[in-house]
Coordinates of C-alpha atoms in Angstrom, one line a residue:
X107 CA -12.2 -21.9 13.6
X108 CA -8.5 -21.9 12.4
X109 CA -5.8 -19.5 10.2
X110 CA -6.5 -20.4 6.7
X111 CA -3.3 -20.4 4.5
X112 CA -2.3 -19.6 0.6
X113 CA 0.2 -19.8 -0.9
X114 CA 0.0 -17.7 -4.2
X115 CA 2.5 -18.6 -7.1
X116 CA 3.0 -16.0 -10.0
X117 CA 4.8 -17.4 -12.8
X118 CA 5.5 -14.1 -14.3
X119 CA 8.1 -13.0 -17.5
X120 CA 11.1 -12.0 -15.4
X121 CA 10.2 -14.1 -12.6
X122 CA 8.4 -16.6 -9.9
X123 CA 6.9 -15.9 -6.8
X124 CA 5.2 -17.1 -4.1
X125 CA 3.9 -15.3 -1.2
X126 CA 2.0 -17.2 1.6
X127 CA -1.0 -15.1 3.3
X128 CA -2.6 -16.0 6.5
X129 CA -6.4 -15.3 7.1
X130 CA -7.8 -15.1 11.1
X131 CA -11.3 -16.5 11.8
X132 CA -11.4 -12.2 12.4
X133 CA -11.1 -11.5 8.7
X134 CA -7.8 -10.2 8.9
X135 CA -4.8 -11.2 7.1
X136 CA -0.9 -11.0 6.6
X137 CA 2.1 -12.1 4.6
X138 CA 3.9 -14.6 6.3
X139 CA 6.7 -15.5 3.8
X140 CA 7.4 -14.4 0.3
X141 CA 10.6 -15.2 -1.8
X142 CA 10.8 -14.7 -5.4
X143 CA 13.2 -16.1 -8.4
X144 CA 14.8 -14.5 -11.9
X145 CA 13.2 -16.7 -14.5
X146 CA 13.4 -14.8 -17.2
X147 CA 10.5 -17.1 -18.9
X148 CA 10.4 -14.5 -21.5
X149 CA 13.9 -15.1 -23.4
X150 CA 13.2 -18.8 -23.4
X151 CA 10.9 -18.4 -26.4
X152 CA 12.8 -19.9 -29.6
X153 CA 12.4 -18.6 -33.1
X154 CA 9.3 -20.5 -33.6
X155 CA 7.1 -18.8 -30.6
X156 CA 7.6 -22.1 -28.5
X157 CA 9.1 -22.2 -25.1
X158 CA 12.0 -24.4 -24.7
X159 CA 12.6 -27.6 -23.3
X160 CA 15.7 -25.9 -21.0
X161 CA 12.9 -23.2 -20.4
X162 CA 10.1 -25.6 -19.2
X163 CA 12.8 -27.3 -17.2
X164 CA 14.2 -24.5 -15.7
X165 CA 11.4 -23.5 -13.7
X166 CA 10.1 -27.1 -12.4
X167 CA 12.8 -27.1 -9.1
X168 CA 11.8 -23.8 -8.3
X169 CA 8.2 -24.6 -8.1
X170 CA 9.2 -28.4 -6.4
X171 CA 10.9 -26.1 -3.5
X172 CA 7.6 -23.5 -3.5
X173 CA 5.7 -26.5 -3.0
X174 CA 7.5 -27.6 -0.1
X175 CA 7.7 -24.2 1.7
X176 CA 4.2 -24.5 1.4
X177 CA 4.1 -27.8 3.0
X178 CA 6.6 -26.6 6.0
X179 CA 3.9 -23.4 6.3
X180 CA 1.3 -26.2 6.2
X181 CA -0.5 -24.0 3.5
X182 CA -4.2 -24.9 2.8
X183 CA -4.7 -23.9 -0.5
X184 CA -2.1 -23.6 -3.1
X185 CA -2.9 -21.4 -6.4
X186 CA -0.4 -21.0 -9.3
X187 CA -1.0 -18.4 -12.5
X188 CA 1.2 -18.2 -15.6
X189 CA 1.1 -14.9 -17.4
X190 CA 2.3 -13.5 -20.9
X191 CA 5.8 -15.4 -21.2
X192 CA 3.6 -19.0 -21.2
X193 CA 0.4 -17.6 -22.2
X194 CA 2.1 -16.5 -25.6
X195 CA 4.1 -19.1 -26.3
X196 CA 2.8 -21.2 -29.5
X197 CA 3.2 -24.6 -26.9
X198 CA 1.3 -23.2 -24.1
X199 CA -1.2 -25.9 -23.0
X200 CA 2.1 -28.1 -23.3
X201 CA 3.9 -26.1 -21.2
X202 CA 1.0 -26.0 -18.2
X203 CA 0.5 -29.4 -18.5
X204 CA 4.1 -30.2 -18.2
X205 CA 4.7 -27.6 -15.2
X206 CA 1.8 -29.1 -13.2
X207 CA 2.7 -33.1 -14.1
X208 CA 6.2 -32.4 -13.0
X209 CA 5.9 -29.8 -10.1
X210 CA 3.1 -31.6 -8.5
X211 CA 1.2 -27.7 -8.2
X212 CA -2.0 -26.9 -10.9
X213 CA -0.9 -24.1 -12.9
X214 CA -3.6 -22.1 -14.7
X215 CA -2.8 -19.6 -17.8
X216 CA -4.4 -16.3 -17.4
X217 CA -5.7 -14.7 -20.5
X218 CA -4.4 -11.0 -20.3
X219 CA -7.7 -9.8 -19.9
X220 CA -7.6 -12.1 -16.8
X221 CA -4.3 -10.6 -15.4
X222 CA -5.7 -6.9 -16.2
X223 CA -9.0 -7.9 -14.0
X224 CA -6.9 -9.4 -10.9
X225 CA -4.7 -6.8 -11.1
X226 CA -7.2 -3.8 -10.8
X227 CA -8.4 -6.4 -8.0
X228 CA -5.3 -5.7 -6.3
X229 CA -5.0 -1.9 -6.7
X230 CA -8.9 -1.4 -6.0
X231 CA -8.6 -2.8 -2.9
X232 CA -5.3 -1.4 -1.4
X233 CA -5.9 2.3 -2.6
X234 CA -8.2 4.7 -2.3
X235 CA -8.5 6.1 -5.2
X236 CA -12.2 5.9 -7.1
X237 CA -11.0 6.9 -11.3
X238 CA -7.8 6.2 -13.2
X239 CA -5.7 4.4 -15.1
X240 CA -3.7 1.0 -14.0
X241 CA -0.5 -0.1 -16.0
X242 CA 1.4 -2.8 -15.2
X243 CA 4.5 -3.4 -17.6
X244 CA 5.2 -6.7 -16.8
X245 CA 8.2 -8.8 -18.4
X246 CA 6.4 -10.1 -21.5
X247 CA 3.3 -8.3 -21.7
X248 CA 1.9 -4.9 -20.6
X249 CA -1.4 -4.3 -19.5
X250 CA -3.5 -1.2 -19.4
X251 CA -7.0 -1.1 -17.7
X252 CA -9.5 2.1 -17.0
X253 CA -11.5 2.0 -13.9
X254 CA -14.3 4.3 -12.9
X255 CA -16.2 4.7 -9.9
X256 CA -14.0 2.0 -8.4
X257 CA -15.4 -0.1 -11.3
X258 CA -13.0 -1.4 -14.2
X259 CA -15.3 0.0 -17.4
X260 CA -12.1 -1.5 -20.0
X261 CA -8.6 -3.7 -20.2
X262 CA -6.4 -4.4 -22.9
X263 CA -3.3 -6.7 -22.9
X264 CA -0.4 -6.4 -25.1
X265 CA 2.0 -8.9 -26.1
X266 CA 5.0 -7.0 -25.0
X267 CA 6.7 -6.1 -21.8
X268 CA 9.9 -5.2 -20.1
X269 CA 12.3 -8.4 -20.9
X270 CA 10.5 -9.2 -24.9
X271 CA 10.8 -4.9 -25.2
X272 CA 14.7 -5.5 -24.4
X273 CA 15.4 -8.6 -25.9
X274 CA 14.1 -6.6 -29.1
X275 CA 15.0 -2.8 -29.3
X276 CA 18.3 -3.1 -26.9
X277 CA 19.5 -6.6 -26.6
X278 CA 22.8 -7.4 -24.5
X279 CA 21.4 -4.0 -22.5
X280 CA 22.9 -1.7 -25.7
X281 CA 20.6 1.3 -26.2
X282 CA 20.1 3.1 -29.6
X283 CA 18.0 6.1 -29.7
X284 CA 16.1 4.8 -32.8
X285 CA 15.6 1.7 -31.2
X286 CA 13.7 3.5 -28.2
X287 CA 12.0 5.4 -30.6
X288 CA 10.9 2.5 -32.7
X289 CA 9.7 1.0 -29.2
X290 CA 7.3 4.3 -28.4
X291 CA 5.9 3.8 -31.8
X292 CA 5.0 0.1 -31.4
X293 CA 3.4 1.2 -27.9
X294 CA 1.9 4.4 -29.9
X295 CA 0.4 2.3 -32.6
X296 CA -1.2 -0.5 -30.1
X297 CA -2.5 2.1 -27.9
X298 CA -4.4 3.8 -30.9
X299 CA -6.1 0.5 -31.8
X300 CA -8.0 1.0 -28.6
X301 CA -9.9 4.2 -28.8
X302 CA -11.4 3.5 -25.0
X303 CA -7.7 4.7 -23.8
X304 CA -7.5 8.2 -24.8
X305 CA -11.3 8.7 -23.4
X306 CA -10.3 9.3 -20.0
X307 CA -7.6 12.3 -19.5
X308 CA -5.7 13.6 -16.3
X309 CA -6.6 11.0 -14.2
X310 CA -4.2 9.0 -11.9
X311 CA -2.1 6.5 -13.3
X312 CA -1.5 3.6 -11.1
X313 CA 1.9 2.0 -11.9
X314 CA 2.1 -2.2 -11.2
X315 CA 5.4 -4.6 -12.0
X316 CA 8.9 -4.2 -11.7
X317 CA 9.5 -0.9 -14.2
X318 CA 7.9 1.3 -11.7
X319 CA 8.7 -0.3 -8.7
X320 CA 12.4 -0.3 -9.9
X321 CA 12.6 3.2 -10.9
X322 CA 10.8 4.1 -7.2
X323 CA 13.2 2.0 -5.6
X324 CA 15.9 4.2 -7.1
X325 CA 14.6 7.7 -6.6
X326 CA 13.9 6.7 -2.7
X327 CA 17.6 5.7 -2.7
X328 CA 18.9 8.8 -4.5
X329 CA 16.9 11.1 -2.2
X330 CA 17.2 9.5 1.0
X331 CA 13.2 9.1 1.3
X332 CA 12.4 8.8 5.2
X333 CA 9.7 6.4 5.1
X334 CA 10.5 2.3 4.2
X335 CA 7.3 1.8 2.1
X336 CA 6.9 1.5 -2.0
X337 CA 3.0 1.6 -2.0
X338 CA 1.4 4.4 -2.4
X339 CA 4.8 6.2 -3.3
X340 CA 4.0 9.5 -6.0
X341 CA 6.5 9.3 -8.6
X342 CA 7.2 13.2 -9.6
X343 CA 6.6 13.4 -13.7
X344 CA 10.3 15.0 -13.3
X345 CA 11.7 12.2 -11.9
X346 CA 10.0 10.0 -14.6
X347 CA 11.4 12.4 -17.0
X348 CA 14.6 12.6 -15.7
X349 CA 15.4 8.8 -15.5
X350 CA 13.8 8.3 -19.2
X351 CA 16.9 10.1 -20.3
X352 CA 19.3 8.9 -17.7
X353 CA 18.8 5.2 -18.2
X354 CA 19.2 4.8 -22.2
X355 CA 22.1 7.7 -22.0
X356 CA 24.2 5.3 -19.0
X357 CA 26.6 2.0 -19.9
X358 CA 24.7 -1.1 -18.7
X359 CA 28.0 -1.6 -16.5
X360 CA 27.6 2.0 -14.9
X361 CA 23.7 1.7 -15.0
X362 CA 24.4 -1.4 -12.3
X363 CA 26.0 0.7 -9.8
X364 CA 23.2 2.9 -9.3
X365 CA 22.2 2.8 -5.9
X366 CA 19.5 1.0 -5.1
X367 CA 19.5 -0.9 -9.0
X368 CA 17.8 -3.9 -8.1
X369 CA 20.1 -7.0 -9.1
X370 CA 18.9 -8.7 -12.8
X371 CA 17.6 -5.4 -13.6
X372 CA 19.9 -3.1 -15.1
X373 CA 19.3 -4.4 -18.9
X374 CA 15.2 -4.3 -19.0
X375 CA 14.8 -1.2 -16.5
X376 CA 15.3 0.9 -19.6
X377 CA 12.8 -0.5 -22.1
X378 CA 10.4 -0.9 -18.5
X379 CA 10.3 3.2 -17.7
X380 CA 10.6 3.8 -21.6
X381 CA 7.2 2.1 -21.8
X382 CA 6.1 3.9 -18.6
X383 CA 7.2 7.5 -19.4
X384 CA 5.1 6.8 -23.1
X385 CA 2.0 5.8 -21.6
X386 CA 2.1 8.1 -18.7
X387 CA 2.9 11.4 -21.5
X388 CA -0.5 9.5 -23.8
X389 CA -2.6 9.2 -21.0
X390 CA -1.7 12.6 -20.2
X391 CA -2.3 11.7 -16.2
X392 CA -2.3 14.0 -13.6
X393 CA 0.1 11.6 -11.4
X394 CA 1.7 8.7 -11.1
X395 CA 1.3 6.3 -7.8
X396 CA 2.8 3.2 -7.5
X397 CA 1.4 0.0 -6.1
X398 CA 3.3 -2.9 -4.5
X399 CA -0.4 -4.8 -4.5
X400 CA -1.4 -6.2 -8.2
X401 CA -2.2 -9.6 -9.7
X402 CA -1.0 -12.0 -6.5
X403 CA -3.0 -9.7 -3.9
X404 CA -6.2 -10.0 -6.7
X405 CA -5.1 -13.6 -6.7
X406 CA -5.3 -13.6 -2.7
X407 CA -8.6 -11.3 -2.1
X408 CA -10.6 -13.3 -4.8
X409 CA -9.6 -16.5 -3.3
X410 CA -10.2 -15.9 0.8
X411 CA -12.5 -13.2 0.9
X412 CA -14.6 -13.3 -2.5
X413 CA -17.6 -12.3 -0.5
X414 CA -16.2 -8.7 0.9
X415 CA -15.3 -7.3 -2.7
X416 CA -15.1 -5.0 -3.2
X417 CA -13.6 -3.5 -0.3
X418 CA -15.2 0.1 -0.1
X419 CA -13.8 1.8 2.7
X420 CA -9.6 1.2 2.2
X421 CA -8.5 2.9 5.1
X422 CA -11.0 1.4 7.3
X423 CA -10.4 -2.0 6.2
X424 CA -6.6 -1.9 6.6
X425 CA -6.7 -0.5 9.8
X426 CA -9.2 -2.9 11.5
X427 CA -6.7 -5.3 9.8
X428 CA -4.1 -4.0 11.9
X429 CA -5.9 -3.8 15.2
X430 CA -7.1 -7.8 14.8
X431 CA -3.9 -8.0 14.2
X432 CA -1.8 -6.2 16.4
X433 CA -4.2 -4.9 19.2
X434 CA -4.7 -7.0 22.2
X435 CA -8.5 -7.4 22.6
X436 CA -11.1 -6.2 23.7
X437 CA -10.6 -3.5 21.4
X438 CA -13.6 -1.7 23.1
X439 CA -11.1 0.9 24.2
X440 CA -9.9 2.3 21.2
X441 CA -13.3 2.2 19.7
X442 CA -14.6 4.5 22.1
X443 CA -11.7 6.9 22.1
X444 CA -12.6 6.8 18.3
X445 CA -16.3 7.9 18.9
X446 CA -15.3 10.9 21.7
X447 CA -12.2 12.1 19.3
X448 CA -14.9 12.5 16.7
X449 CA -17.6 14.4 18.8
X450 CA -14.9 16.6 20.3
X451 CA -13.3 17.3 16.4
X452 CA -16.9 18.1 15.3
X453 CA -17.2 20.6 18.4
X454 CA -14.1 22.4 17.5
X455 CA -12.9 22.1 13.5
X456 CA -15.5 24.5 12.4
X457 CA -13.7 27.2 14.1
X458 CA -10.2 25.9 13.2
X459 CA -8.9 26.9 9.4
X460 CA -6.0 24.4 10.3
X461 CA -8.4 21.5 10.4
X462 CA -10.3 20.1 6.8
X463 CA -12.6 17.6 6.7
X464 CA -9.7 14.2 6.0
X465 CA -8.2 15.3 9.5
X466 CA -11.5 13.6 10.7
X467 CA -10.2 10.7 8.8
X468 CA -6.8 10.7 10.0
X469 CA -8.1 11.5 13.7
X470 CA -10.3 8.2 13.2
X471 CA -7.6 5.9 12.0
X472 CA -4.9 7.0 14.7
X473 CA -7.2 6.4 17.4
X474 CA -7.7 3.2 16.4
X475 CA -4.1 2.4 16.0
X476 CA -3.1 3.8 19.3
X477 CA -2.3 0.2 21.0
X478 CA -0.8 -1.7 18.4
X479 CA 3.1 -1.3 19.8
X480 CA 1.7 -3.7 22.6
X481 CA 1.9 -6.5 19.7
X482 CA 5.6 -6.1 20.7
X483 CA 5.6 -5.0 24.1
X484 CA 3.7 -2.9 26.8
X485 CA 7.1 -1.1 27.5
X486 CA 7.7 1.8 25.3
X487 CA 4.8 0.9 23.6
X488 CA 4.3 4.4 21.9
X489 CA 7.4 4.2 21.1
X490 CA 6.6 0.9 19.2
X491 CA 3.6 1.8 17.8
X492 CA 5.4 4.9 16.3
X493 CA 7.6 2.4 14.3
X494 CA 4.9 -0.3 13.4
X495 CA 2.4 2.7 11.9
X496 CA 5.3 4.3 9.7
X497 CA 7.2 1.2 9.3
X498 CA 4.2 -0.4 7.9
X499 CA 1.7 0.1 4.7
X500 CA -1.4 1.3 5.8
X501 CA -4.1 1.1 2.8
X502 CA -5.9 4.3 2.1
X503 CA -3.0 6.6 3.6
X504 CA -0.4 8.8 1.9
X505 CA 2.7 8.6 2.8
X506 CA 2.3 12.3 4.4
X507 CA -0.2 11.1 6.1
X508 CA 0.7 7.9 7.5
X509 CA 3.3 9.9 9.3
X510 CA 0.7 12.1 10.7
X511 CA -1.1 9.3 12.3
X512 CA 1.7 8.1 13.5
X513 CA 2.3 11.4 15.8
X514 CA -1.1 11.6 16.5
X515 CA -1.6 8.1 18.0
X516 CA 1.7 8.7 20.2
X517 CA 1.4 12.0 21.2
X518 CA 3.0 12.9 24.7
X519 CA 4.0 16.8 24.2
X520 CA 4.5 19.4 21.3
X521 CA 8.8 18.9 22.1
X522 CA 8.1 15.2 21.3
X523 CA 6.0 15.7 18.3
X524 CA 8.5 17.9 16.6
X525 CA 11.3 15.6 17.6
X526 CA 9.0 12.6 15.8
X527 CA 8.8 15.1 12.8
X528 CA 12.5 15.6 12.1
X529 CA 12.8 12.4 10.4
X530 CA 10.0 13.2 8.0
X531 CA 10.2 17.1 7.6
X532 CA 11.0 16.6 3.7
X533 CA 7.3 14.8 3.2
X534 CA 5.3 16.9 5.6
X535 CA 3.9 20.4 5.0
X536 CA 4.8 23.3 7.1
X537 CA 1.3 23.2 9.3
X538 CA 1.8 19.1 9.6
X539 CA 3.7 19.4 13.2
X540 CA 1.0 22.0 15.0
X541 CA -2.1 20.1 12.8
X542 CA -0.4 16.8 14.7
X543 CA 0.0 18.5 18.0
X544 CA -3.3 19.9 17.9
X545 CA -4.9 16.3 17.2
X546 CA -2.7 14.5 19.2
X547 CA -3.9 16.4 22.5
X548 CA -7.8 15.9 21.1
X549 CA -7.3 12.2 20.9
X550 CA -5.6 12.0 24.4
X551 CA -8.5 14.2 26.1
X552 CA -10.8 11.3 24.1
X553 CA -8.9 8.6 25.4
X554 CA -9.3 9.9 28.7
X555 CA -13.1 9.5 29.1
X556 CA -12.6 6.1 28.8
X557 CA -10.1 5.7 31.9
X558 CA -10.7 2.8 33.0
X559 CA -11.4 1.1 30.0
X560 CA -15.0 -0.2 31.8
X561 CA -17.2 2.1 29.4
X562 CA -18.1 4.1 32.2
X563 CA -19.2 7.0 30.2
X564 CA -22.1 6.5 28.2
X565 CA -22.4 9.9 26.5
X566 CA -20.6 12.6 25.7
X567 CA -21.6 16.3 24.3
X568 CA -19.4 19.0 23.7
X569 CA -19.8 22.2 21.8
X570 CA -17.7 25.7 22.0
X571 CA -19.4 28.9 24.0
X572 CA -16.5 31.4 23.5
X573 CA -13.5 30.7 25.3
X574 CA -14.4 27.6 27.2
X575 CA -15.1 24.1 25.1
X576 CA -18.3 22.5 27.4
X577 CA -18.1 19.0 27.9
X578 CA -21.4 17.1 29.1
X579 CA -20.7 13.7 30.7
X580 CA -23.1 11.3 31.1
X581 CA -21.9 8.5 33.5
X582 CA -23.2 4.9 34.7
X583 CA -21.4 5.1 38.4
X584 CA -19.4 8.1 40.3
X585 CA -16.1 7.6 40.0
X586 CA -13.4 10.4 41.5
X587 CA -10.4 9.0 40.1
X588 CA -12.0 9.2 36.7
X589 CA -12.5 12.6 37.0
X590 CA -9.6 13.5 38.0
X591 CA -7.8 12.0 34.9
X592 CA -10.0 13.4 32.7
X593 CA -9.7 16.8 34.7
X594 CA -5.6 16.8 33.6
X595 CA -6.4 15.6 30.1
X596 CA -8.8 18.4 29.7
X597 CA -6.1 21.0 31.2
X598 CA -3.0 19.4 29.3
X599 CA -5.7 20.2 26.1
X600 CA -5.9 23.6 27.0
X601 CA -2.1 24.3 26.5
X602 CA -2.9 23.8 22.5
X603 CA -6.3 25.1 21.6
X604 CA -7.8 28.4 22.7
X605 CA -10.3 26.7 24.8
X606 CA -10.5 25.8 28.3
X607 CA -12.9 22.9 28.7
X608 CA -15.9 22.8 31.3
X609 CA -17.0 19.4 32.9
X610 CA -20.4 18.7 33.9
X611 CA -21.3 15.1 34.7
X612 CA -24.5 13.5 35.7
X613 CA -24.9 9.9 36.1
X614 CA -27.9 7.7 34.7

């Protein structure tokens, strides 16, 4: 078996993309180019609802050079999607038929309910999160979907997005109070057509497209946020609220020097978290999340792994992702260091009020992740795999608690885990450091059983008789130096916990 390649092209409002991902005959997958274009698909619409001639033309070279990337990545399968810009235009089937004739590529129009269903795709399968709300205000159309149980129940598409909202309520990037006003009642009015919305109250609100990812990209700037990674990111309803009367109240000139404004944005980013603030406030949701994964990664999944959908356990799916990815095999090792951490957290939680029942979780996932620095060397490789775990999105983890795993799977001392934490300390709460330190010696005592790597120990029990934590090894062959290790482990162990641990082997 062979990588299997696809390139994904999203002719959106604002813009075209294409992202190629790469599948392993292991299942797992990654992003091995992406590049995206201004369009702006949305303002090419003349009087008559028709796209231009210009506006057809305009995006033919882009999707002639997509085509060819594809060809240097020697991508499999190619799949194109046009979205609200072509899908409302009065000429649509001319316009796909023209695009794919000239550009060589098959482009398919998604109906919006087709773009609400790939998106939640996306989200549902990057996030784990089981009721709420998605939203994704794209450049010409907005979408709004409820999902329940990890199940979409409804979706609506409306014909209006970020760039159309603009081009109508505050063209040339002017804004006029009643203009914004006259935008929240359009959005009011649509929403009220659609009784289904206003079901469902105080549940998350998922935020896709540019609006929210533009307005996260500026509060991380603003705040200096530690951690190099939009998904997942909470957007505070202050900070929502804040910005909704910024943007419209700032000069489009002085609303481009905002740092981190992304360029081509400045003139739709107000009608984008005007839309965002409304629905959020009608919705009346208890948070806002945003998520870098939406129609393309729906696009992707549905396409290369149809059969595993939905993915039910996020966390554990992304981080055997990154261990086929990153982890050099056999990754017997880390598996078992996985099972002991667990036996030994069982043994002692129940007597800890530091430790709930997601530490379990996060104990799991760091074990797991412990080796993936030797993806870029076995020198330093904690140090490495300290960078690749925050440095990288991990599915099913906070942001808090990526960084957690991140000390956890590196631990070396309490000094070095505070060190780690200094970096962070604005996203971590005040018991985060000893909670690490804590698990971090757990999962090296785990990791010790398993010296040398062979398996040797078959089972393990361990349970808490007043001061001492009793461990019962059960082991194929003797094997001194084993102990030994294990022996430190255990007392390095005892210098966090109130336990000193008893060893008794036998061998089967």
């Amino acid at each position: 078996m062979k990588n299997i390649r696809y390139g994904i092209i999203d002719i959106g409002s604002n813009s075209v993309r294409l992202v190629i991902y790469e599948l392993t005959p292991s299942g797992a997958y990654r992003i091995l180019h992406e590049t995206k274009e201004t369009a702006r698909l949305a303002e090419r619409i003349g009087a008559d609802g028709a796209m231009t001639e210009d506006g057809i033309l305009s995006v033919v070279p882009l999707l002639r050079r997509f085509l060819r990337i594809c060809d240097v990545y020697e991508t499999d399968h190619v799949k194109a999607a046009a979205t609200a810009a072509i899908r409302n235009a009065v000429n649509s089937a001319d316009i796909a038929r023209e695009l794919t004739e000239r550009s060589g590529i098959l482009i398919e129009v998604l109906p919006g309910q087709e773009e609400a269903r790939l998106g939640f795709l996306g989200v549902v399968n990057t996030l784990d999160i089981s009721d709420g709300f998605i939203v994704d205000i794209g450049g010409g159309s907005t979408e709004i979907t409820l999902f329940l149980g990890r199940k979409r129940v409804n979706s609506v598409s409306f014909p209006f997005g970020a760039v159309t909202a603009a081009r109508e309520y505050t063209p040339g990037g002017i804004v006029r109070q009643e203009r914004i006003r006259d935008l929240r009642l359009l959005l009011g009015q649509a929403i009220d057509r659609h009784p289904w919305i206003g079901s469902a109250r105080a549940l998350p609100l998922v935020c896709l497209g540019g609006a929210g990812r533009a307005l996260a990209k500026l509060i991380q700037k603003r705040t200096d946020y530690p951690l190099p990674v939009m998904h997942n990111f909470e957007l505070q309803a202050e900070d929502l609220r804040e910005y909704a009367d910024l943007l419209p109240a700032l000069p489009i000139e002085k609303r481009k020097k905002l740092n981190g404004m992304s360029k081509g944005r400045a003139d739709i980013i107000v009608t984008g978290v005007v839309l965002l603030q409304a629905i959020y406030q009608r919705l009346d949701a208890s948070r806002l999340i945003v998520s870098s994964a939406g129609l393309r990664d729906g696009l992707f999944f549905e396409a290369a792994m149809g059969d595993r959908l939905p993915i039910e356990d996020v966390l554990r799916f992304s981080i055997e992702n990154m261990m086929n990815l990153y982890t050099p095999q056999p990754h017997d090792y880390v598996r078992r260091a996985a099972a002991h951490a667990a036996i030994l957290f069982d043994a002692v939680a129940p007597a800890s009020p530091l430790l709930q029942p997601r530490h379990r979780s996060l104990l799991e996932a760091s074990a797991l992740m412990q080796r993936i620095g030797f993806a870029i060397s076995s020198y330093q490789h904690a140090r490495h795999t300290f960078h690749m775990i925050t440095e990288s999105r991990i599915d099913g983890l906070s942001h808090r608690e990526t960084i957690l795993c991140a000390m956890i799977a590196t631990f070396k001392n309490s000094k070095r885990t505070r060190q780690q934490a200094l970096r962070f300390e604005k996203l971590l709460h005040q018991s985060d450091v000893e909670c690490a330190v804590k698990l971090g010696s757990l999962l090296r005592l785990a990791s010790s059983f398993d010296y040398g790597e062979t398996g040797n120990i078959t089972g393990l029990k361990a349970w808490i008789t007043g001061s001492c934590l009793q461990l019962n090894l059960s082991l194929r062959e003797q094997d001194p130096s084993e102990l030994i290790h294990i022996e430190e482990a255990a007392a390095e162990f005892a210098k966090y916990w109130p336990y000193k641990a008893v060893i008794q082997s036998s061998y089967s």
